[in-house]
C-alpha atoms as one frame of an Amber mdcrd trajectory, in Angstrom:
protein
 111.031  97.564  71.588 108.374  98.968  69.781 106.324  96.908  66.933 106.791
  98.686  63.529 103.214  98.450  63.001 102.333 100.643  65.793 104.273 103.284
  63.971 102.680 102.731  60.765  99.004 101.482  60.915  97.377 103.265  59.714
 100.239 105.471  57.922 100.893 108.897  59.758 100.200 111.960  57.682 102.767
 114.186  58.114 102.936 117.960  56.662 105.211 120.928  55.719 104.109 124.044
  54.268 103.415 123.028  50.725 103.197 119.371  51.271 101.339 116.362  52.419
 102.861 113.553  53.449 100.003 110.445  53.655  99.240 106.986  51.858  99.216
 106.120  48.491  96.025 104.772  46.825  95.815 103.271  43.085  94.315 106.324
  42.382  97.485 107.733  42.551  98.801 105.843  39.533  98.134 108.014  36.641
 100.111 111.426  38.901 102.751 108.819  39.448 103.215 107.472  36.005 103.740
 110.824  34.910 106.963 111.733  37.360 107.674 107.549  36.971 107.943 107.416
  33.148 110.818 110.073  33.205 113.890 108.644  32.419 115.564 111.865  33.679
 114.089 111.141  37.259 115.019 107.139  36.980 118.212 108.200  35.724 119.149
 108.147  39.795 117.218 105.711  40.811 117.949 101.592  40.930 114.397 101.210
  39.828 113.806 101.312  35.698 111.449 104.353  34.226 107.749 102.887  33.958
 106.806 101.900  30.712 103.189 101.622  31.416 100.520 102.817  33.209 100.452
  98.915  34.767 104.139  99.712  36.239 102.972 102.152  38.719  99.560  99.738
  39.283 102.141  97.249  40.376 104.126  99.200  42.428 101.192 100.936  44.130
  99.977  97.489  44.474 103.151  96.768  46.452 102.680  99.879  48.510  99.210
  99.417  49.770 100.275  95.968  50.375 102.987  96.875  53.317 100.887  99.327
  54.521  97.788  96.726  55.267 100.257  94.772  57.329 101.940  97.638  59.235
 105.211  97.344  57.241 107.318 100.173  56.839 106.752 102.042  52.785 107.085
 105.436  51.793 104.895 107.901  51.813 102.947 109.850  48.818 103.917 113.531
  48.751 100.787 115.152  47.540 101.144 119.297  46.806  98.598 120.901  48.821
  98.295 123.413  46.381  96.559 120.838  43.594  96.143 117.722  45.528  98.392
 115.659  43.540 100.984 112.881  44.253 104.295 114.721  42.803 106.510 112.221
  44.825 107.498 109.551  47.263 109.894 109.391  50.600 110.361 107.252  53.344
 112.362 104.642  54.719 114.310 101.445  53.725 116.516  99.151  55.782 115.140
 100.301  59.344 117.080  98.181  61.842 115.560  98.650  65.230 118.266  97.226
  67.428 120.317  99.671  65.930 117.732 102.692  65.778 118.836 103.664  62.378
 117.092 103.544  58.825 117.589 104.473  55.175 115.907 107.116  53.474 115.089
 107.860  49.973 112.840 110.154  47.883 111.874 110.635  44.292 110.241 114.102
  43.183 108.538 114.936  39.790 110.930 117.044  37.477 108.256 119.712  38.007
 108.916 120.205  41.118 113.003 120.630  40.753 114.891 123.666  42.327 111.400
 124.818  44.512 113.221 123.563  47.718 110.347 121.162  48.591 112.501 117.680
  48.614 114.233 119.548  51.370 111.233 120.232  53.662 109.781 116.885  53.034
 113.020 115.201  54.225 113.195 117.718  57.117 109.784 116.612  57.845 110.921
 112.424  57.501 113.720 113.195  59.353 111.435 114.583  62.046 109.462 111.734
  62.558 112.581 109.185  62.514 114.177 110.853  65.149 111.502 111.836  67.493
 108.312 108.804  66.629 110.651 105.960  65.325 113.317 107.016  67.930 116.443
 106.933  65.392 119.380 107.330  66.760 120.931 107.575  62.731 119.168 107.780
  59.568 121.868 107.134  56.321 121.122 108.168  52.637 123.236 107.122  49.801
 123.165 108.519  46.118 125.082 108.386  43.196 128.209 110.693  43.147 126.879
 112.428  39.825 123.363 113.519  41.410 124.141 116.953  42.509 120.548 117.751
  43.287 120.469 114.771  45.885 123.555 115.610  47.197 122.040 119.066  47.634
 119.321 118.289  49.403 121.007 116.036  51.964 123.457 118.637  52.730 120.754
 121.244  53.414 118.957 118.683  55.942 122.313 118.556  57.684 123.615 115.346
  56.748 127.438 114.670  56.251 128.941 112.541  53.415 130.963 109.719  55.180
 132.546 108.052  51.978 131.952 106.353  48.836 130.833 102.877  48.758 132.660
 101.486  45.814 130.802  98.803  43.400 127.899  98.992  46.148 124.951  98.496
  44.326 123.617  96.115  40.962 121.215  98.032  38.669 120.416  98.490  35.777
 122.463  95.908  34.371 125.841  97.477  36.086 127.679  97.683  39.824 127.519
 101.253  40.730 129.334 103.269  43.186 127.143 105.419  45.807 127.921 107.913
  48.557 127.551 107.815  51.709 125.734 110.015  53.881 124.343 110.055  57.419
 122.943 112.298  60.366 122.579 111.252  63.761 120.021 112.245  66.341 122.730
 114.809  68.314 124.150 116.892  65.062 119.867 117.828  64.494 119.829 118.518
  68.332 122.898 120.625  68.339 121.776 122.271  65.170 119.179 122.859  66.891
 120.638 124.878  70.178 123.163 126.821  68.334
């Protein structure tokens, strides 16, 4: 089985047409407190809008952290128009026995209805099948984000139910959907 580190030290740049895909530095924290402090974009996330400045320090800090050891983290999603961090995606929850991972994204409100969430997680989903050798890669999302669900659905994956109570945040158990694609429905996407 292949270490995760081999994978992700240093952390593969990947790129789409309009995007680049590559590690965060503490640089980045000013581009991501501005997409961060936006309680519309934390309105879908389990993660609280930043407050401060400080929040994205920390959470950069975290970051660059699990990249120095090799650990699996998302990447930065830097426009290659301007150069500037407008988002995050990557994995969660990779179980390698299993060959399946979570991922999840966040995007600057900026950026909304441009269809670049959907070539960055073209791009993830890429690499998970092909470099991390998934054989599944799940997403889940609250029922009421349409734009998530919209995304996921363009990339080809399927909803497979709703996870009732699942998750604990923001002060509340919240239900989440479902979603998954496996290595053969990209393949036979692929061929038809």
């Amino acid at each position: 089985m292949m270490r995760k580190t081999e994978l992700f030290f240093p952390v593969p740049v990947l790129q789409t047409a309009r995007t680049r895909m590559k590690e965060m530095t503490l640089q980045d924290a000013e581009d991501m407190f501005e997409y961060a402090s936006d309680e519309e974009i934390s309105r879908f996330a389990t993660w609280p809008a930043h407050q401060t400045i400080a929040d994205s320090q920390r959470f950069l800090n975290w970051i660059i952290q699990r990249y120095s050891r090799g650990e699996i983290a998302p990447w930065g999603i830097y426009c290659k128009q301007s150069e500037r961090l407008i988002g995050t995606c990557g994995f969660g929850n990779w179980n390698q026995q299993h060959a399946r991972a979570e991922i999840g994204y966040a995007l600057s409100r900026s950026c909304w209805g441009h269809g670049l969430m959907t070539e960055v997680v073209n791009e993830v989903i890429r690499y998970g099948f092909t470099s991390m050798k998934l054989v599944r890669i799940e997403a889940r999302c609250y029922p009421d984000n349409t734009a998530s669900i919209r995304v996921l659905e363009k990339c080809g994956f399927q909803q497979e139910g709703v996870l009732r109570k699942h998750i604990f945040a923001k002060g509340r158990y919240e239900d989440v959907h479902l979603f998954s694609i496996i290595n053969e429905d990209l393949l036979d996407g692929q061929q038809a």
